[in-house]
Amino acid sequence: MPTQNIQNFDSCVSFFIKNGTYQGRLIRLNKVLDEILTRHAYPLPVSAVLAENTVLATMLASTIKYEGLFTLQTQSNGPVSMIVVDVTSEGKIRGYARYDENHLNKNQELRKTRGQIEPSPHLMGNGYLAFTVDQGSKTDLYQGIVDLQGKTLSECALRYFKQSEQIDTDIKLFLQAPTGESKHWLGAGIMLQKMPLKGGNNSIEEDDAKEAWEEAKIFMESLNADEVFNSALNAQDILHRLFHAHDLQIFNSRNYEFKCRCNREKLLNTLSSFSEEEINSMIENNKISATCQFCSEQYTFERGEIIKQ
Ligand SMILES: [Zn+2]
């Protein structure tokens, strides 16, 4: 089990309980969220929506075996109209949000929640959440999609598992914004899934299976924010507290970090594909400035770099 270099935060631990009948994930993020959110400087409620979606994206990505890029994307009619988070198979995460400030203020004014964190679906509105896995040209794009319905983001995600994968799943997400004492964002999630194949199920009679699943969910749901955000506890400590009486087996773990894949050359290539007219409309003082939407890095190009006469 490769756990020796596993960080308490910015990591995911995969585990089995009840003799391999259920598998789970425990994800805790801090620096990744701080890095993503400080680069954008969104209003607090928007940062919270992006942070929660980042935890969910990391969780969904961790359940898929892929070599390439996992992307979670939402499109909706609320004040936060779009979220994009991507997670590479090497564990590099980045993300951004699109939002309308007036719409956000009006919405929060109506609900008297101005400046406060709200459940993500309130600010996302109606629309969908989709995820894709791009493994390059070798394999097809894998895609999942679900309507944004539910009181919480975890309810939306559970709808996906119910409708599309038909695997018994439970998810609980946690979020903590910077407070007086701590200037850091904290996000976490725990997930439990019944294994789709017989495998370890043999040990549980069909009649008892439902009861066993309900019991496992109760233990998972008992995890609280104080515990999951306690930096003195590592993932094994937390999981041991929840599932020590249920044949807990940790089988995999990995670290994550923030990293954007933008660079000058890529951006130059993109700009070079624009027409001369489009480029001319972007020129100011003989220069073109472009900002990476994922990390807010600014790039400046001379006109001559893009339009080669
Ligand atoms: Zn970037």
PDB file of N, CA, C and O and ligand atoms in Angstrom, residues 39 94 258-263 291-297 299, ligand 1:
ATOM      1  N   ARG A  39      -6.230  32.740  -7.144  1.00  0.00           N
ATOM      2  CA  ARG A  39      -5.923  33.223  -8.481  1.00  0.00           C
ATOM      3  C   ARG A  39      -7.103  33.952  -9.126  1.00  0.00           C
ATOM      4  O   ARG A  39      -6.929  34.762 -10.022  1.00  0.00           O
ATOM      5  N   ARG A  94      -7.155  22.045 -11.762  1.00  0.00           N
ATOM      6  CA  ARG A  94      -7.361  23.476 -11.986  1.00  0.00           C
ATOM      7  C   ARG A  94      -8.853  23.702 -12.231  1.00  0.00           C
ATOM      8  O   ARG A  94      -9.590  22.745 -12.524  1.00  0.00           O
ATOM      9  N   PHE A 258      -2.391  21.772  -7.318  1.00  0.00           N
ATOM     10  CA  PHE A 258      -2.890  22.694  -8.333  1.00  0.00           C
ATOM     11  C   PHE A 258      -1.837  22.826  -9.427  1.00  0.00           C
ATOM     12  O   PHE A 258      -0.662  22.983  -9.126  1.00  0.00           O
ATOM     13  N   LYS A 259      -2.232  22.745 -10.658  1.00  0.00           N
ATOM     14  CA  LYS A 259      -1.314  23.071 -11.746  1.00  0.00           C
ATOM     15  C   LYS A 259      -2.109  23.376 -12.994  1.00  0.00           C
ATOM     16  O   LYS A 259      -2.998  22.621 -13.369  1.00  0.00           O
ATOM     17  N   CYS A 260      -1.773  24.502 -13.611  1.00  0.00           N
ATOM     18  CA  CYS A 260      -2.429  24.848 -14.873  1.00  0.00           C
ATOM     19  C   CYS A 260      -1.512  24.418 -16.007  1.00  0.00           C
ATOM     20  O   CYS A 260      -0.294  24.467 -15.891  1.00  0.00           O
ATOM     21  N   ARG A 261      -2.133  24.009 -17.102  1.00  0.00           N
ATOM     22  CA  ARG A 261      -1.342  23.529 -18.231  1.00  0.00           C
ATOM     23  C   ARG A 261      -1.153  24.590 -19.317  1.00  0.00           C
ATOM     24  O   ARG A 261      -0.723  24.286 -20.416  1.00  0.00           O
ATOM     25  N   CYS A 262      -1.518  25.835 -18.996  1.00  0.00           N
ATOM     26  CA  CYS A 262      -1.376  26.865 -20.032  1.00  0.00           C
ATOM     27  C   CYS A 262       0.097  27.212 -20.218  1.00  0.00           C
ATOM     28  O   CYS A 262       0.909  27.024 -19.317  1.00  0.00           O
ATOM     29  N   ASN A 263       0.453  27.672 -21.399  1.00  0.00           N
ATOM     30  CA  ASN A 263       1.777  28.254 -21.624  1.00  0.00           C
ATOM     31  C   ASN A 263       1.722  29.162 -22.848  1.00  0.00           C
ATOM     32  O   ASN A 263       0.753  29.154 -23.601  1.00  0.00           O
ATOM     33  N   THR A 291      -5.581  36.377 -21.143  1.00  0.00           N
ATOM     34  CA  THR A 291      -5.532  35.862 -19.771  1.00  0.00           C
ATOM     35  C   THR A 291      -6.036  34.434 -19.753  1.00  0.00           C
ATOM     36  O   THR A 291      -7.081  34.138 -20.338  1.00  0.00           O
ATOM     37  N   CYS A 292      -5.317  33.551 -19.098  1.00  0.00           N
ATOM     38  CA  CYS A 292      -5.761  32.152 -18.987  1.00  0.00           C
ATOM     39  C   CYS A 292      -6.966  32.109 -18.058  1.00  0.00           C
ATOM     40  O   CYS A 292      -6.905  32.590 -16.923  1.00  0.00           O
ATOM     41  N   GLN A 293      -8.068  31.527 -18.531  1.00  0.00           N
ATOM     42  CA  GLN A 293      -9.269  31.534 -17.692  1.00  0.00           C
ATOM     43  C   GLN A 293      -9.136  30.601 -16.492  1.00  0.00           C
ATOM     44  O   GLN A 293      -9.796  30.792 -15.472  1.00  0.00           O
ATOM     45  N   PHE A 294      -8.258  29.606 -16.588  1.00  0.00           N
ATOM     46  CA  PHE A 294      -8.081  28.660 -15.482  1.00  0.00           C
ATOM     47  C   PHE A 294      -7.243  29.222 -14.338  1.00  0.00           C
ATOM     48  O   PHE A 294      -7.464  28.880 -13.192  1.00  0.00           O
ATOM     49  N   CYS A 295      -6.212  30.024 -14.669  1.00  0.00           N
ATOM     50  CA  CYS A 295      -5.287  30.426 -13.596  1.00  0.00           C
ATOM     51  C   CYS A 295      -5.048  31.926 -13.564  1.00  0.00           C
ATOM     52  O   CYS A 295      -4.249  32.403 -12.748  1.00  0.00           O
ATOM     53  N   SER A 296      -5.686  32.684 -14.466  1.00  0.00           N
ATOM     54  CA  SER A 296      -5.577  34.142 -14.529  1.00  0.00           C
ATOM     55  C   SER A 296      -4.182  34.645 -14.904  1.00  0.00           C
ATOM     56  O   SER A 296      -3.871  35.819 -14.739  1.00  0.00           O
ATOM     57  N   GLU A 297      -3.318  33.747 -15.360  1.00  0.00           N
ATOM     58  CA  GLU A 297      -1.993  34.175 -15.833  1.00  0.00           C
ATOM     59  C   GLU A 297      -2.181  35.050 -17.078  1.00  0.00           C
ATOM     60  O   GLU A 297      -2.965  34.726 -17.944  1.00  0.00           O
ATOM     61  N   TYR A 299      -0.729  36.843 -20.473  1.00  0.00           N
ATOM     62  CA  TYR A 299       0.306  36.720 -21.500  1.00  0.00           C
ATOM     63  C   TYR A 299       0.181  37.914 -22.446  1.00  0.00           C
ATOM     64  O   TYR A 299      -0.927  38.301 -22.821  1.00  0.00           O
TER      65      TYR A 299
HETATM   66 ZN    ZN B   1      -3.389  28.840 -16.918  1.00  0.00          ZN
END
